[in-house]
Coordinates of C-alpha atoms and ligand atoms in Angstrom, one line a residue:
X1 CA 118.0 110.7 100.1
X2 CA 118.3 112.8 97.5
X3 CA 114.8 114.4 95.0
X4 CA 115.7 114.9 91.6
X5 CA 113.3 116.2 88.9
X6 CA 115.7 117.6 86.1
X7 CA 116.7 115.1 83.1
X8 CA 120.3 116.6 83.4
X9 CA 120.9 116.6 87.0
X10 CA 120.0 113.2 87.1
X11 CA 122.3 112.3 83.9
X12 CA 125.1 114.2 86.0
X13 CA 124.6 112.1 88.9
X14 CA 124.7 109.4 87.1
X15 CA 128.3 110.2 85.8
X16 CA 129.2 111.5 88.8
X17 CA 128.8 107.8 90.5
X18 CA 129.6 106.0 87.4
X19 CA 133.4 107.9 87.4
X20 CA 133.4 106.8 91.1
X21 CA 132.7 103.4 90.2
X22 CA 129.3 103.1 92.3
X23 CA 127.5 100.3 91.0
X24 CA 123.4 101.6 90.1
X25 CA 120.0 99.5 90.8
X26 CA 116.9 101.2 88.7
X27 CA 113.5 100.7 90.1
X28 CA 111.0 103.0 87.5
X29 CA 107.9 103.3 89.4
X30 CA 104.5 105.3 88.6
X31 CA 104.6 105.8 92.8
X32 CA 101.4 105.1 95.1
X33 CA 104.4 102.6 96.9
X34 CA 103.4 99.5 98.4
X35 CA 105.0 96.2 99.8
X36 CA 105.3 95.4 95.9
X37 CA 107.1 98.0 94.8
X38 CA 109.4 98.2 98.0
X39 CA 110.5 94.5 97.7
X40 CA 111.8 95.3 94.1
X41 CA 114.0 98.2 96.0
X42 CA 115.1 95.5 98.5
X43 CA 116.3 93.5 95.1
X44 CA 118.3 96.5 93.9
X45 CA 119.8 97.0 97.2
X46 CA 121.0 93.3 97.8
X47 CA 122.4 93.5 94.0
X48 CA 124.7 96.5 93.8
X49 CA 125.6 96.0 97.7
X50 CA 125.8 98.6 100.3
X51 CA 128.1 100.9 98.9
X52 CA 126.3 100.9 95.3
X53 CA 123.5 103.1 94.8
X54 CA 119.4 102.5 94.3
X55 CA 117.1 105.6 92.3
X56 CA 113.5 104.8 92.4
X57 CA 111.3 106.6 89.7
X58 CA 108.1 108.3 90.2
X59 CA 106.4 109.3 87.1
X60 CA 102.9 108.1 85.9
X61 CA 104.1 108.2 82.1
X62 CA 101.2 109.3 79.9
X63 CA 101.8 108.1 76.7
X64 CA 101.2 104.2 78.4
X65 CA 98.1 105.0 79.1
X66 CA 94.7 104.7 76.2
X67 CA 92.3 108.0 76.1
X68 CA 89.6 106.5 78.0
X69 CA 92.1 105.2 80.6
X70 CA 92.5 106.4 84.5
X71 CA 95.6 108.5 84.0
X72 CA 94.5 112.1 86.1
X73 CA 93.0 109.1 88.5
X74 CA 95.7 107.5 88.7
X75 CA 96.4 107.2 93.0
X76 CA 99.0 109.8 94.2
X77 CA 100.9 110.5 97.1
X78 CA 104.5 111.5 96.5
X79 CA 105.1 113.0 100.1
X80 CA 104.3 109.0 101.4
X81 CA 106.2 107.8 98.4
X82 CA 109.5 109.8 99.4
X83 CA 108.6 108.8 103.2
X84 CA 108.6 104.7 102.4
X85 CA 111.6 105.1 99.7
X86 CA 113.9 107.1 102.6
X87 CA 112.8 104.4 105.1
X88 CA 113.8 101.5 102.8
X89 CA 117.1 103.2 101.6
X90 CA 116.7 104.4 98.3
X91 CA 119.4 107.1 97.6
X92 CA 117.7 108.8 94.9
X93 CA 114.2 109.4 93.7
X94 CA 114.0 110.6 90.3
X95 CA 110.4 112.5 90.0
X96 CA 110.3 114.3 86.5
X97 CA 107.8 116.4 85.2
X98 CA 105.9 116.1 82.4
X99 CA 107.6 118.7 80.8
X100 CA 110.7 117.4 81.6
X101 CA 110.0 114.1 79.5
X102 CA 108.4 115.2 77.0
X103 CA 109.3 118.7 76.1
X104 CA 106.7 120.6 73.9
X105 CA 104.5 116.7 73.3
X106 CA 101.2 118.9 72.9
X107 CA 102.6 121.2 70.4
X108 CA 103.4 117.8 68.3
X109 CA 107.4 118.4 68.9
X110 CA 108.1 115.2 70.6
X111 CA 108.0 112.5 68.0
X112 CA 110.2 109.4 69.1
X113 CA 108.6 106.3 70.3
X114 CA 110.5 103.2 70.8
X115 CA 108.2 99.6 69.5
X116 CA 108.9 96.3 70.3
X117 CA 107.1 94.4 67.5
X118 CA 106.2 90.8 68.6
X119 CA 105.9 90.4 72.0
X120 CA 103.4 93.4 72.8
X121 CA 100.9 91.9 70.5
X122 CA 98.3 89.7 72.8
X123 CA 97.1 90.1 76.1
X124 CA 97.8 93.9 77.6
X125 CA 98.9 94.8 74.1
X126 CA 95.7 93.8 72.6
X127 CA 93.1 95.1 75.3
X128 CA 95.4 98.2 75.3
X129 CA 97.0 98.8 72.0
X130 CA 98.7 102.0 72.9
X131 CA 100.1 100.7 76.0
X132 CA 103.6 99.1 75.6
X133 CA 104.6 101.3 72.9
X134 CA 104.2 104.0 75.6
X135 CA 106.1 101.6 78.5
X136 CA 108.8 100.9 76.0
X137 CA 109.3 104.8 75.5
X138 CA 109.8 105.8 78.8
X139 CA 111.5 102.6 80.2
X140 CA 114.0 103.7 77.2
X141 CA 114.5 107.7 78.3
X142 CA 114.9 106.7 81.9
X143 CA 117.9 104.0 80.7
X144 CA 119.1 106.7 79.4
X145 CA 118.5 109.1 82.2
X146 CA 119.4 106.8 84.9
X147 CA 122.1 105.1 83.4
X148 CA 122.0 101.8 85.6
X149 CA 123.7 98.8 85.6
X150 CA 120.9 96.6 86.5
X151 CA 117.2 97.5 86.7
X152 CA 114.2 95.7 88.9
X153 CA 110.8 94.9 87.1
X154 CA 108.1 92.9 89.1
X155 CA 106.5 89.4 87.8
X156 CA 103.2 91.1 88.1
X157 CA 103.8 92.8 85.2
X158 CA 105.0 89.3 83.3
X159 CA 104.5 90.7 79.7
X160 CA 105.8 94.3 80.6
X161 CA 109.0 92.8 81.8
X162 CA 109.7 90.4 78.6
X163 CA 109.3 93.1 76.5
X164 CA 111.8 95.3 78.8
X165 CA 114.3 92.2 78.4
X166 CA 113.4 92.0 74.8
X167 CA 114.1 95.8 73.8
X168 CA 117.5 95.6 76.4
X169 CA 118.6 92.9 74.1
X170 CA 117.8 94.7 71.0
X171 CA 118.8 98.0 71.8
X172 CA 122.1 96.6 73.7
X173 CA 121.4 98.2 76.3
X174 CA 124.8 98.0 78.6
X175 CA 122.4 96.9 81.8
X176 CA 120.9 93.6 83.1
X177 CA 117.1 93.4 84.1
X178 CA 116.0 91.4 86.8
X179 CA 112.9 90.2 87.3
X180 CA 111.2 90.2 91.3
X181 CA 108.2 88.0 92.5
X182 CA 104.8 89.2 92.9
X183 CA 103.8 90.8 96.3
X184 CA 100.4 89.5 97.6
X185 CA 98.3 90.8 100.2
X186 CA 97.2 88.1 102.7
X187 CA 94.2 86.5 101.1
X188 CA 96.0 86.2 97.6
X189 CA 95.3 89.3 95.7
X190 CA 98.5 90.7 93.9
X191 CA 99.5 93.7 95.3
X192 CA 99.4 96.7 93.2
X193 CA 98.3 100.8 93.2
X194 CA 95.3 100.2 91.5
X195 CA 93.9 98.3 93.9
X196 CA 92.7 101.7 95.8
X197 CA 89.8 102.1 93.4
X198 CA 87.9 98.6 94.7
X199 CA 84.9 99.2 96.8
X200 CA 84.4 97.0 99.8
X201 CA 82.4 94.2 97.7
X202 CA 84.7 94.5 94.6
X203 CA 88.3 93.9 96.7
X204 CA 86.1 90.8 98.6
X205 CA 85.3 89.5 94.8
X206 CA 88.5 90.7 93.5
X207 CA 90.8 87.3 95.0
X208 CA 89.0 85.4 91.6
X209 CA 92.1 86.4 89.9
X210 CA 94.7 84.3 92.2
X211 CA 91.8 81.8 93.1
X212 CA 91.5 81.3 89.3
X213 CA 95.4 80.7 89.3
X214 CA 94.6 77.9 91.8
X215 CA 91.7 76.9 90.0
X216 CA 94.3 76.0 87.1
X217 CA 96.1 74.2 89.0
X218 CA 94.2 71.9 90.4
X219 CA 92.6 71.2 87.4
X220 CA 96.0 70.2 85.8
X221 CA 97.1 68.2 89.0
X222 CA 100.1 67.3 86.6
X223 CA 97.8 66.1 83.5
X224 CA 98.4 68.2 79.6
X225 CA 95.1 69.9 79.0
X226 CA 94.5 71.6 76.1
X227 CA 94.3 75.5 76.4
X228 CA 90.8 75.7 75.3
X229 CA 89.1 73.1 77.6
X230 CA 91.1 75.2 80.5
X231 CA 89.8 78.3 79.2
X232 CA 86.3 77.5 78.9
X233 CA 86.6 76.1 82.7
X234 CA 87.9 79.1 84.0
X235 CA 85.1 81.3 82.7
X236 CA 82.6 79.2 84.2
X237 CA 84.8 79.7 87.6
X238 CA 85.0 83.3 87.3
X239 CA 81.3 84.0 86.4
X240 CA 80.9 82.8 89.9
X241 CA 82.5 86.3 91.2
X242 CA 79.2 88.5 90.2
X243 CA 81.3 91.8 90.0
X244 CA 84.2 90.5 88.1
X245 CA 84.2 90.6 84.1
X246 CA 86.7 88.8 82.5
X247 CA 88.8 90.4 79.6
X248 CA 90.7 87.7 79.3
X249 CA 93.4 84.6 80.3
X250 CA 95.5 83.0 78.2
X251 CA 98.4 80.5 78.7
X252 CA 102.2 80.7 77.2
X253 CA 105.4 79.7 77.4
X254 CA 107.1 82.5 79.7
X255 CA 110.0 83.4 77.9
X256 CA 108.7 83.2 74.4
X257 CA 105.2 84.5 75.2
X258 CA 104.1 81.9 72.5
X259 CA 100.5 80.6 73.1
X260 CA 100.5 77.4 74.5
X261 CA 97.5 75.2 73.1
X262 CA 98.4 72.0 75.3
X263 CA 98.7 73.5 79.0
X264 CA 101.2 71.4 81.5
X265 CA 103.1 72.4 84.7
X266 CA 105.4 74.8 83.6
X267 CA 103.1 76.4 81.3
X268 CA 102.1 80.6 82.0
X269 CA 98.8 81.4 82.9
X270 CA 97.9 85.2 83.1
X271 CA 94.5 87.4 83.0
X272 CA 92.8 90.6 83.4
X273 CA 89.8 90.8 85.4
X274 CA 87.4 94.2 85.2
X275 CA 85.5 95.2 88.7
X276 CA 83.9 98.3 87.4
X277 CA 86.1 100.7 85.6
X278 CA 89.3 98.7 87.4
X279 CA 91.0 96.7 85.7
X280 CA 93.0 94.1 87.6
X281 CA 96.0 91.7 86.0
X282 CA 97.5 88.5 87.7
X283 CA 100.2 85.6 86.2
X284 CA 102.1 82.9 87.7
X285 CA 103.8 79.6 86.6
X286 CA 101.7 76.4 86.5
Ligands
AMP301 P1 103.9 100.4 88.6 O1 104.1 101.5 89.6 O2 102.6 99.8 88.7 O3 104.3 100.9 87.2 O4 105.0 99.3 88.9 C1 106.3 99.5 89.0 C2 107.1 98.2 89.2 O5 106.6 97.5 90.3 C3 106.8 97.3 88.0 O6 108.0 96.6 87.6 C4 105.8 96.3 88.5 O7 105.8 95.0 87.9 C5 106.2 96.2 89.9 N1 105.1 95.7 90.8 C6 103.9 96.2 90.8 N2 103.1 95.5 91.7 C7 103.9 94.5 92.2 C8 103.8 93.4 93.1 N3 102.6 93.2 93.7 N4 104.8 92.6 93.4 C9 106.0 92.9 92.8 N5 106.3 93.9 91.9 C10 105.2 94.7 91.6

């Protein structure tokens, strides 16, 4: 497995195997690796076949992340992260510097941000406004980087990865994105990096999110309800986990992102759930 960190070394490997005719599977990654992330390299690998090749990025992108957000928290551990990708056989990690993605940004001389317009506005987009603009950016320099033919974006991220399809279409991009299940731990919760920062109460408390997804559900039980009488029953379930703040859960249509005011199987339910400073996000179909 090979550890790149240089913007042209990677863009020359990627030539390299293109002129070979090695088929490439993208997984961009801020690292911390678990069973989530790895499942979305076991995607890659089954699509471009054994003799095709798989790059993993590691690089916690700042300009995704708000001022008062956790980015010098954000959980680190790139010597584990190279440990799980060699044992799940990634052939490349591509591990950039700052510097390396954007060159002179503090001295105001890196000025290109790539926007989607419409489908970034609600839920992540409006409790961080900053956020996708930043996603969007980087996802862009690391097509271009990478230069893959197919690229794996979890469901957990449901909104992230519309607006990655979104911008592939708009851009033409010359790659196909394909979108992997969530990961769950055991008990329900959705797997994901951030859940390191729960105390032992808040990770007990912190299954309201999936439970809430069930909550939904059952509720339905196959029935059109409309999106406000669901809402205002899901707040009363949630109050019920003491630690957990809601920021909010709203239902859509999954590819169109549109709000949904009558709510029937099929419908898209997602949320963001606060314990403390973390903020937790959950979706699935109901
Ligand atoms: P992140 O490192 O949080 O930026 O996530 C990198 C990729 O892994 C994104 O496409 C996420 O949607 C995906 N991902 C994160 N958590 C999970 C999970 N529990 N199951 C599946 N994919 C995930």
């Amino acid at each position: 497995m090979r550890i790149v960190t240089s913007v042209v070394a990677m863009q020359r490997q990627a030539r390299l195997w293109r002129r070979r005719g090695a088929r490439v599977g993208f997984v961009p990654t801020m690292g911390y690796l678990h069973a989530g992330h790895l499942s979305l390299v076991r995607e890659a690998r089954r699509r471009v076949g054994r003799t095709g090749k798989v790059v993993v990025s590691i690089y916690v992108n700042p300009t995704q992340f708000g001022p008062k957000e956790d980015l010098s928290r954000y959980p680190r551990d790139f010597k584990r992260d190279c440990q799980l990708c060699r044992a799940t056989g990634v052939d490349l990690i591509f591990a950039p510097s700052d510097a390396e993605m954007y060159p002179r940004r503090a001295e105001g001389l890196y000025s290109t941000y790539v926007v989607e317009e419409v489908l970034g506005q609600g839920m992540e987009g409006a409790s961080r406004p900053t956020h996708f603009r930043g996603v969007t950016t980087v996802v862009a320099k690391l097509f271009n980087i990478v230069q893959p033919e197919l690229a794996v974006f979890g469901a957990k991220d449901w909104q992230q990865a519309a607006i990655v399809k979104r911008m592939v279409t708009d851009l033409n991009f010359p790659l196909r994105i394909v979108v992997a299940p969530t990961i769950r731990e055991p008990d329900g919760l959705a797997m994901s990096s951030r859940n390191k920062y729960l105390d032992a109460a808040q990770r007990a408390q912190a299954t309201i999110l999936s439970r809430a997804m069930a909550r939904a559900r059952s509720l339905l039980k196959g029935r059109t309800v409309t999106a406000g009488t669901l809402k205002a029953e899901l707040r009363r379930f949630i109050v019920a986990a003491t630690l957990a703040r809601l920021d909010y859960v709203e239902f859509f249509e999954p590819e169109t992102l549109l709000p949904a005011v009558k709510v029937r199987r099929g419908t898209h339910m997602a949320l963001a759930v606060f314990f403390g400073k973390t903020r937790l996000i959950d979706n699935g179909s109901l």
